[in-house]
mmCIF file with all atom_site columns, C-alpha atoms in Angstrom:
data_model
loop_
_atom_site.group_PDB
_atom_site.id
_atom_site.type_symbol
_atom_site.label_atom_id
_atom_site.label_alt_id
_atom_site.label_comp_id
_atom_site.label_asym_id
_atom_site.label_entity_id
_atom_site.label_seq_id
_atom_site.pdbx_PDB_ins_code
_atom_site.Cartn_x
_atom_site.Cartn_y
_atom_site.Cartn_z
_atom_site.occupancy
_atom_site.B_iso_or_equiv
_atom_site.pdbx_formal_charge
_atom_site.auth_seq_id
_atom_site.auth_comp_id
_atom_site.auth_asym_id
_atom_site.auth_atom_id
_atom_site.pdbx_PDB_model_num
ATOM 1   C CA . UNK L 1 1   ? 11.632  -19.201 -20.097 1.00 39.00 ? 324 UNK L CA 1
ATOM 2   C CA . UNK L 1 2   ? 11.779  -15.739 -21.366 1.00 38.00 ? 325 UNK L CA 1
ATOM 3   C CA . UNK L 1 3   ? 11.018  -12.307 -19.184 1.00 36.00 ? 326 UNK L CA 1
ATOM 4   C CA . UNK L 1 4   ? 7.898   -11.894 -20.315 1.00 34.00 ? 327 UNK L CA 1
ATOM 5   C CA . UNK L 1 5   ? 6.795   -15.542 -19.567 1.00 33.00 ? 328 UNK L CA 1
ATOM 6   C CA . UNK L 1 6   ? 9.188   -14.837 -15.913 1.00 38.00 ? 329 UNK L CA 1
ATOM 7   C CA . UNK L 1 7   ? 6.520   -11.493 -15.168 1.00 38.00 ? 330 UNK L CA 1
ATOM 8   C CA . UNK L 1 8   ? 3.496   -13.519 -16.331 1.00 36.00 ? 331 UNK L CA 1
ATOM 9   C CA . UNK L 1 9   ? 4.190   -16.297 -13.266 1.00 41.00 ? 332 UNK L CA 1
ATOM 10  C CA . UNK L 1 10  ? 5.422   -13.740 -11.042 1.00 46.00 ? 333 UNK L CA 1
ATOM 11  C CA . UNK L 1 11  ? 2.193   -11.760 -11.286 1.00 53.00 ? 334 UNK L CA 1
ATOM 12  C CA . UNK L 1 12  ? -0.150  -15.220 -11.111 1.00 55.00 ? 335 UNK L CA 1
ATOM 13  C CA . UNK L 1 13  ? 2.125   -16.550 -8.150  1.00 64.00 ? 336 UNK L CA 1
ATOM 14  C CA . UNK L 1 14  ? 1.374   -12.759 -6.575  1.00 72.00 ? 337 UNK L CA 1
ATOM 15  C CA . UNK L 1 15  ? -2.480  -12.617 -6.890  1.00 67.00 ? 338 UNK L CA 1
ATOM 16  C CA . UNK L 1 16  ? -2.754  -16.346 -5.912  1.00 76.00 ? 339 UNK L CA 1
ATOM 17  C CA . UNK L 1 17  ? -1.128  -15.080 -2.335  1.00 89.00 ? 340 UNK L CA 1
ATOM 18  C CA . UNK L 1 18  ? -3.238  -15.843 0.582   1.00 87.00 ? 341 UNK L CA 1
ATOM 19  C CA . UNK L 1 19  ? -4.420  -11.741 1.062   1.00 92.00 ? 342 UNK L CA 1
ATOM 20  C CA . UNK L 1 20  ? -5.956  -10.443 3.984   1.00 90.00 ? 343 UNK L CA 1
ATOM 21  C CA . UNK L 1 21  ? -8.702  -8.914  2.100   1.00 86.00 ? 344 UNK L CA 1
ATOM 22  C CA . UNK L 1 22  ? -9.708  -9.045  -1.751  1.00 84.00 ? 345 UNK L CA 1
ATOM 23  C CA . UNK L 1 23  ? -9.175  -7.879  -4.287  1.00 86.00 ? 346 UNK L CA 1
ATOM 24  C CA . UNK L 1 24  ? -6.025  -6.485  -3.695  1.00 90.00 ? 347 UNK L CA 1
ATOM 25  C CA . UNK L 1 25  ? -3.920  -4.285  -5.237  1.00 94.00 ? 348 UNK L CA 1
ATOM 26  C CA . UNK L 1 26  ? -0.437  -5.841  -5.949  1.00 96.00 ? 349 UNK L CA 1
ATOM 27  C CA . UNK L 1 27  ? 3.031   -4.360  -6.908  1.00 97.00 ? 350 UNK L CA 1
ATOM 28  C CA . UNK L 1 28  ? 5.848   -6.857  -6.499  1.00 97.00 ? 351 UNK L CA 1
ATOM 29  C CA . UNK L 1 29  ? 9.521   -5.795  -5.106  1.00 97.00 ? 352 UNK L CA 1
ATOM 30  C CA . UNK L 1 30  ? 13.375  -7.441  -5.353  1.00 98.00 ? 353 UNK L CA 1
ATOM 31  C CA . UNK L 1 31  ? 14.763  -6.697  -2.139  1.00 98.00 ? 354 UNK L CA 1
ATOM 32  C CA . UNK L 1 32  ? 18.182  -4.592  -3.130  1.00 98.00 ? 355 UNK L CA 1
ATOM 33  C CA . UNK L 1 33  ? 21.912  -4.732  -1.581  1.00 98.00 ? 356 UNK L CA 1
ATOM 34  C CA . UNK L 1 34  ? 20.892  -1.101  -1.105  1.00 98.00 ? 357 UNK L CA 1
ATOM 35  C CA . UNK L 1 35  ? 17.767  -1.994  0.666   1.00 98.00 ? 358 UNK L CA 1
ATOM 36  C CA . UNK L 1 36  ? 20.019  -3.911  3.302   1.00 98.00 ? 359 UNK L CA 1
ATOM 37  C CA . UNK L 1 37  ? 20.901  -2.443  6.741   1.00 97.00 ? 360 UNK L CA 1
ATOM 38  C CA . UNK L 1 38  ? 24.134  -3.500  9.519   1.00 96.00 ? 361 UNK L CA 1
ATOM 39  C CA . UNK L 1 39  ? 21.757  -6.207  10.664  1.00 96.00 ? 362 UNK L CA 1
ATOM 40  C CA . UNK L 1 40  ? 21.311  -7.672  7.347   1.00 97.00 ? 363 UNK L CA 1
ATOM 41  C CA . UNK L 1 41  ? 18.162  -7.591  6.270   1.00 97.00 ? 364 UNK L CA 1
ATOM 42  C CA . UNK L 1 42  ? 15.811  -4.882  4.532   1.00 98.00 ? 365 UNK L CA 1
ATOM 43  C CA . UNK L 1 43  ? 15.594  -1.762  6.292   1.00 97.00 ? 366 UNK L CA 1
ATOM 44  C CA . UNK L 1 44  ? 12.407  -0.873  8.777   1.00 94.00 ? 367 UNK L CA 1
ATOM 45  C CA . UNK L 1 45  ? 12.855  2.611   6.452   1.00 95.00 ? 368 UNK L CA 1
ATOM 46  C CA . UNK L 1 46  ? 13.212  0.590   3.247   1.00 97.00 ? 369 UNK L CA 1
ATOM 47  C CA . UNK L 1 47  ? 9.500   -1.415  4.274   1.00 97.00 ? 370 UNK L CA 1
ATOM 48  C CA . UNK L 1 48  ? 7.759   1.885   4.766   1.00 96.00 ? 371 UNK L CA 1
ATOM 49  C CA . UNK L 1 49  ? 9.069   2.626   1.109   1.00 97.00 ? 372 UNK L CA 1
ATOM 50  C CA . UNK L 1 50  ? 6.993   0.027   -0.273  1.00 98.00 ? 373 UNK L CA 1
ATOM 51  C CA . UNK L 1 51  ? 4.389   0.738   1.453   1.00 98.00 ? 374 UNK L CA 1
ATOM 52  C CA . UNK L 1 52  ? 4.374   4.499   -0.311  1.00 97.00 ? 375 UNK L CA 1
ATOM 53  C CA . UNK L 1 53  ? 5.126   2.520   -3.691  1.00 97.00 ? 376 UNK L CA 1
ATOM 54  C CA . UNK L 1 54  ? 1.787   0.933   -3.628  1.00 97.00 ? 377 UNK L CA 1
ATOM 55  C CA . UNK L 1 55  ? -0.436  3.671   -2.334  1.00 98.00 ? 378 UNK L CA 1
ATOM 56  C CA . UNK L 1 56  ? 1.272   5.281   -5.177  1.00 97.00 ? 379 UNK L CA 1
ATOM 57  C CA . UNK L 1 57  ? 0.559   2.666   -7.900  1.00 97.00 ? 380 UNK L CA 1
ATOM 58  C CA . UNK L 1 58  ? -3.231  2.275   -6.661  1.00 97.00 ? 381 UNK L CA 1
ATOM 59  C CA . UNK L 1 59  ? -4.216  6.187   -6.269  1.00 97.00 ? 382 UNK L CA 1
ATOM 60  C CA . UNK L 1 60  ? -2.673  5.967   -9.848  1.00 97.00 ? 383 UNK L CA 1
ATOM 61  C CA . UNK L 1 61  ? -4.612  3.080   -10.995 1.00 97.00 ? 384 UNK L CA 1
ATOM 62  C CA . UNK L 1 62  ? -7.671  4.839   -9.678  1.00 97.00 ? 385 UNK L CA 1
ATOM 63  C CA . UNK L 1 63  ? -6.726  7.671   -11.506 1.00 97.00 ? 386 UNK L CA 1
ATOM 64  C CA . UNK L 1 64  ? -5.422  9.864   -8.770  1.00 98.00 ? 387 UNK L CA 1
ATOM 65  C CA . UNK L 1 65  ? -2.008  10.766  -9.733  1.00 97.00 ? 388 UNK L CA 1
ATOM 66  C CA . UNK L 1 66  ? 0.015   13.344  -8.728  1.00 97.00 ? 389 UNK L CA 1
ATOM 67  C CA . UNK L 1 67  ? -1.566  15.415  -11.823 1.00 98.00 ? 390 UNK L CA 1
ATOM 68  C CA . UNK L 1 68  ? -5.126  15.017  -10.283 1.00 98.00 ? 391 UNK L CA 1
ATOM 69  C CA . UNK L 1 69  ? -4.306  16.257  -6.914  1.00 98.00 ? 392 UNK L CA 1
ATOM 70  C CA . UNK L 1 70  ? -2.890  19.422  -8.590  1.00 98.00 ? 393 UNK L CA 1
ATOM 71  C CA . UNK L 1 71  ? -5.924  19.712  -10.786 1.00 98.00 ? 394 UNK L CA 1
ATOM 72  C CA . UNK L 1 72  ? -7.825  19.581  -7.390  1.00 98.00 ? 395 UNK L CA 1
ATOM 73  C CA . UNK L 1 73  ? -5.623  21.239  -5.566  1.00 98.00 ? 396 UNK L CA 1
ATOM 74  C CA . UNK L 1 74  ? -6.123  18.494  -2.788  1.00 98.00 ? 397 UNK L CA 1
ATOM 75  C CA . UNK L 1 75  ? -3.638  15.628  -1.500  1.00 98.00 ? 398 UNK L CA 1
ATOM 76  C CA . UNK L 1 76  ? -3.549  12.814  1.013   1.00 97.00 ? 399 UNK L CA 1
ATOM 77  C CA . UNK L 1 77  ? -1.055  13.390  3.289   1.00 97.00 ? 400 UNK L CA 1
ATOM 78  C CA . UNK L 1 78  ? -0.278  10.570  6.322   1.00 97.00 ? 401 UNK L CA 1
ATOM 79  C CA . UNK L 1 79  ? -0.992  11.982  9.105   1.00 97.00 ? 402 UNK L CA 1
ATOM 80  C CA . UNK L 1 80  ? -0.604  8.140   11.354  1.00 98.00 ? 403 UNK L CA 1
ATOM 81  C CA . UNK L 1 81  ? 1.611   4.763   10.251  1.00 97.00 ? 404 UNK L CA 1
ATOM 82  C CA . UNK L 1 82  ? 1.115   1.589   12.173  1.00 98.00 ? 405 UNK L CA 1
ATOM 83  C CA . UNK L 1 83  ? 2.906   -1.345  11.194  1.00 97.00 ? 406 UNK L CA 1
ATOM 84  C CA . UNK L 1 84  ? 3.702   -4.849  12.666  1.00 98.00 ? 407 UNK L CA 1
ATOM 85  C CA . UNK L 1 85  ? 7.045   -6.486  11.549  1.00 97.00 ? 408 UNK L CA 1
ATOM 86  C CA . UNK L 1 86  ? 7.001   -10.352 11.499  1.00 97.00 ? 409 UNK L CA 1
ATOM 87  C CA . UNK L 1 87  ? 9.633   -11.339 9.189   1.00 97.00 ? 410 UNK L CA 1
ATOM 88  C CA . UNK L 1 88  ? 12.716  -10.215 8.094   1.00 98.00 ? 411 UNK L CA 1
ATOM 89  C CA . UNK L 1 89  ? 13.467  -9.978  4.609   1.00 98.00 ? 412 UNK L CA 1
ATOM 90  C CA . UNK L 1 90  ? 16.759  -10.498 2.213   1.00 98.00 ? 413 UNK L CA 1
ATOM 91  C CA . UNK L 1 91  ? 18.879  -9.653  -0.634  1.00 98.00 ? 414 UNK L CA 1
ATOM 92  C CA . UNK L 1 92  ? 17.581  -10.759 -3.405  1.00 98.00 ? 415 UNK L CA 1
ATOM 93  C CA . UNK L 1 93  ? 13.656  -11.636 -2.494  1.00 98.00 ? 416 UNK L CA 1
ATOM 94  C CA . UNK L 1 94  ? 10.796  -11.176 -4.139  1.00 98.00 ? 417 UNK L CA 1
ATOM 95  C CA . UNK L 1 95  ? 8.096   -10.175 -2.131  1.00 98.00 ? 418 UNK L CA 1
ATOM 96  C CA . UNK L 1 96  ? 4.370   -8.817  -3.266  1.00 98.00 ? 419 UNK L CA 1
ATOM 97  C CA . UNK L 1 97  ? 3.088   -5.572  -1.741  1.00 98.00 ? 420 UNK L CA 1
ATOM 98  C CA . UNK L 1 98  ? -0.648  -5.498  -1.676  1.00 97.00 ? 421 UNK L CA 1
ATOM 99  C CA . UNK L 1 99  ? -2.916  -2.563  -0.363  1.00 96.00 ? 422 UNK L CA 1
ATOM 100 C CA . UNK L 1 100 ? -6.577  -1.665  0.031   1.00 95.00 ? 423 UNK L CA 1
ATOM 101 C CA . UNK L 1 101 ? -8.668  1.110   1.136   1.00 96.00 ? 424 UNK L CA 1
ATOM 102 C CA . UNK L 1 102 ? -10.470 -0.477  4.261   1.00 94.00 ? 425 UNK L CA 1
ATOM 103 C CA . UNK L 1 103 ? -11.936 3.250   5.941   1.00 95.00 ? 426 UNK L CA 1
ATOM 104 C CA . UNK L 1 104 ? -13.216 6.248   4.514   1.00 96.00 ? 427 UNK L CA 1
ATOM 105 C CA . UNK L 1 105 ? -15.497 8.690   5.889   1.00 97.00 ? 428 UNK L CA 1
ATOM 106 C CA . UNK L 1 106 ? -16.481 10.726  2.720   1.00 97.00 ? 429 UNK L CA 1
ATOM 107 C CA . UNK L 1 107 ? -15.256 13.919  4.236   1.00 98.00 ? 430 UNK L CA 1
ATOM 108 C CA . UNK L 1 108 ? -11.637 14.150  5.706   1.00 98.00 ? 431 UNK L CA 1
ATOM 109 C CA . UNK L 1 109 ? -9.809  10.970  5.717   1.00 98.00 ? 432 UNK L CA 1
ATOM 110 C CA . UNK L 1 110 ? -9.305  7.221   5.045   1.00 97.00 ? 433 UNK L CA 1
ATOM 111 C CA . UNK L 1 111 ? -7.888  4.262   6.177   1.00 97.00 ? 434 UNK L CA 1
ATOM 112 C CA . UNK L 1 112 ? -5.047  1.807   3.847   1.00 97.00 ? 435 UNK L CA 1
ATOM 113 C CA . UNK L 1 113 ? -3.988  -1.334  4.968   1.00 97.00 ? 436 UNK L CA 1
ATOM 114 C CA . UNK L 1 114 ? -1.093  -2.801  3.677   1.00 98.00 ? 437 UNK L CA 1
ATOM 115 C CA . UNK L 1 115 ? 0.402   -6.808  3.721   1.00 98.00 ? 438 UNK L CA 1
ATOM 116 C CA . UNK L 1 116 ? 3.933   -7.724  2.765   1.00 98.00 ? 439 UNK L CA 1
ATOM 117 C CA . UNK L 1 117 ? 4.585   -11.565 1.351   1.00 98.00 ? 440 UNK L CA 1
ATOM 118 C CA . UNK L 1 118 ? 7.163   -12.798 0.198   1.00 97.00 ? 441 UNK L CA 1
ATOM 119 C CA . UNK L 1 119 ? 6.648   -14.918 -2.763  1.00 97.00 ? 442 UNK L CA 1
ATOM 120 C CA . UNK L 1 120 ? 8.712   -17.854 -3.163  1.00 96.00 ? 443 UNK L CA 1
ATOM 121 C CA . UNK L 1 121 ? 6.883   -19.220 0.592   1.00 96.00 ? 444 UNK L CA 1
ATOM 122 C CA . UNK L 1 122 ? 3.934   -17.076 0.869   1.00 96.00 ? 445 UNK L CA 1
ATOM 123 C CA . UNK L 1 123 ? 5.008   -16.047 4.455   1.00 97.00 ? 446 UNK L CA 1
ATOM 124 C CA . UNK L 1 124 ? 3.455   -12.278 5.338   1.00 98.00 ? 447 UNK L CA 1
ATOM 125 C CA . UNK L 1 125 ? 6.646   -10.553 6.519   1.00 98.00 ? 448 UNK L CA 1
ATOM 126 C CA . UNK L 1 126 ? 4.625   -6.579  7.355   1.00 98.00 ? 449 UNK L CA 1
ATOM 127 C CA . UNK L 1 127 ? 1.050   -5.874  8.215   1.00 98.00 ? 450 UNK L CA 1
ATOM 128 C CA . UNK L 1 128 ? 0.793   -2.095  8.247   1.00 98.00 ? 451 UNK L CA 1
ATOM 129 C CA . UNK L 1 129 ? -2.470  0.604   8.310   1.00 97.00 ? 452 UNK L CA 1
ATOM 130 C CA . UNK L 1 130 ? -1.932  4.112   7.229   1.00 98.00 ? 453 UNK L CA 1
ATOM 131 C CA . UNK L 1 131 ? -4.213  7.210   8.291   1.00 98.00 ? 454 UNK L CA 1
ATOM 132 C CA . UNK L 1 132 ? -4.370  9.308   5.210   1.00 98.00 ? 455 UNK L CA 1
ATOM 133 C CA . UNK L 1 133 ? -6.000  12.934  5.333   1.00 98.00 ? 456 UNK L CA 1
ATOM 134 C CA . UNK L 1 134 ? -7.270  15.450  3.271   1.00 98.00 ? 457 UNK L CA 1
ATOM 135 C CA . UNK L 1 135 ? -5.072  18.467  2.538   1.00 98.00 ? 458 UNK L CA 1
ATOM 136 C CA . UNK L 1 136 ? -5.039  21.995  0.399   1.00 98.00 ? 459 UNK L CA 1
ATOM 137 C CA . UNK L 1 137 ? -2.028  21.411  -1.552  1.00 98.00 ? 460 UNK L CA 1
ATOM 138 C CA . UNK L 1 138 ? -2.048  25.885  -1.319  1.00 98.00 ? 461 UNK L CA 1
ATOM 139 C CA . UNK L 1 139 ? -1.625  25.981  2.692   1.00 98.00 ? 462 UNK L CA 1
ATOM 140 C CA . UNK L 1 140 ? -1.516  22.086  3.970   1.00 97.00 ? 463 UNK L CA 1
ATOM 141 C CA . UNK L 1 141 ? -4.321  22.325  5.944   1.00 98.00 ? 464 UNK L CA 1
ATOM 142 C CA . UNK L 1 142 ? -6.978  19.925  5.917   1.00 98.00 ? 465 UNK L CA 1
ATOM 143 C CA . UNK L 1 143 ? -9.984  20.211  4.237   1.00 98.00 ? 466 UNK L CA 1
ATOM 144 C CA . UNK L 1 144 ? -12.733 18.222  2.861   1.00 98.00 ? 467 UNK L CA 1
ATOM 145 C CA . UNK L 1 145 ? -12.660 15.412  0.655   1.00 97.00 ? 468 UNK L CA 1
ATOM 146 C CA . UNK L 1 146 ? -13.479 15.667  -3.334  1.00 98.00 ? 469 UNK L CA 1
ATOM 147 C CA . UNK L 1 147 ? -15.901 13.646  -4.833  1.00 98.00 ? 470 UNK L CA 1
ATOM 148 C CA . UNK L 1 148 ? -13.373 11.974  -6.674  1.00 98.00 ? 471 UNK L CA 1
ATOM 149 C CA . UNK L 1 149 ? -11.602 10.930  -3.505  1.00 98.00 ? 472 UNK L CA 1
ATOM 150 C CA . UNK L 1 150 ? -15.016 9.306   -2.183  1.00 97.00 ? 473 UNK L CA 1
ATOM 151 C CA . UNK L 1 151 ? -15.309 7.086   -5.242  1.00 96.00 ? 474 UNK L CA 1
ATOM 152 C CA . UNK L 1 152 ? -11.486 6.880   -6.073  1.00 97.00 ? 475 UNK L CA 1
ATOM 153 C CA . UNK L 1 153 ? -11.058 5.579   -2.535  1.00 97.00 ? 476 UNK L CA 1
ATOM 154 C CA . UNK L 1 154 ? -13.995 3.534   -1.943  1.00 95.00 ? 477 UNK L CA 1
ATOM 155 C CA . UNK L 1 155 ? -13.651 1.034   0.219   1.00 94.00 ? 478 UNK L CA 1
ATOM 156 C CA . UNK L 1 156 ? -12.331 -2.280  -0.939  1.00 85.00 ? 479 UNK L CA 1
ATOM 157 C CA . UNK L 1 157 ? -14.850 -5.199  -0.220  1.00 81.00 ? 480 UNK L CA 1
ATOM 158 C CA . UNK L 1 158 ? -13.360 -7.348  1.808   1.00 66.00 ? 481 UNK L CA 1
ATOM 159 C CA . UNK L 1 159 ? -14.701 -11.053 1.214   1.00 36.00 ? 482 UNK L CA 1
ATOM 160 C CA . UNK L 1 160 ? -15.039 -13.636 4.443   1.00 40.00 ? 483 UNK L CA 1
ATOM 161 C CA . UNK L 1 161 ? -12.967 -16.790 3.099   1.00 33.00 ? 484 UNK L CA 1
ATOM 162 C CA . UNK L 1 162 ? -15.917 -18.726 4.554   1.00 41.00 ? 485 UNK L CA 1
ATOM 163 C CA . UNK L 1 163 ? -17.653 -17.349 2.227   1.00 34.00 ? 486 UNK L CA 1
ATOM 164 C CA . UNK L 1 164 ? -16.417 -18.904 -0.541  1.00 32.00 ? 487 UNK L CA 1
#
């Protein structure tokens, strides 16, 4: 099997995952020897990395890079992190990072949740929510959202599993 046809299953085994909400958006990790603290396992700091790695990769896939903030001279900033650990993870994993906008209020703020799985047993190892708020990227202070955040951000639908 070549790398290609490796990424291929990686990504199907990672959107098959059993996610709290769908769709989600997915960006897959290898747990590092640098990711590793004294105890052994990845880093409480290191988890909260990931979590910032796919904001990242959805505000981008919404088109809300870094670029776009400037251009509207607004950013989210975190103004609250909540997050359950209820699994360690190792060297060497491969775990799926999924995220979705389940809040927003059109005019300061929204809500992200986040789920970390790893893949190979598709055990959830982090829930986490984030508050995100509105900021003038001039003076920090918070200020209302663009329209692009609104629609950028929208809520992700989140589909009951007896649903279907």
């Amino acid at each position: 099997m070549n790398d290609t046809d490796k990424a291929s299953e990686s990504a199907s085994a990672a959107t098959a995952l059993d996610w709290d909400h769908k769709p989600a958006h997915v960006v897959e990790v290898t747990v590092s020897a640098d990711d590793i603290d004294q105890l052994g396992h990845a880093n409480n700091v290191t988890y909260l990395r990931w979590l910032e790695t796919a904001a990242w990769a959805h505000s981008k896939a919404v088109g809300l890079d870094f670029g776009a903030y400037e251009r509207l001279g607004v950013a989210c900033v975190a103004r609250r992190h909540e997050i359950d650990y209820l699994g360690p993870a190792f060297e060497g994993e491969h775990l799926a990072v999924a995220t979705w906008v389940t809040e927003n209020d059109g005019r300061l703020s929204l809500w992200r949740a986040y789920q970390i799985v790893r893949v190979a047993d598709g055990k959830t190892l982090m829930r986490a929510r984030t508050h995100w708020v509105c900021a003038r990227l001039d003076n920090g202070r918070p200020c209302r959202m663009p329209e692009e955040f609104k629609t950028g951000y929208a809520v992700t639908p989140d589909f009951d599993p007896e649903d279907g």
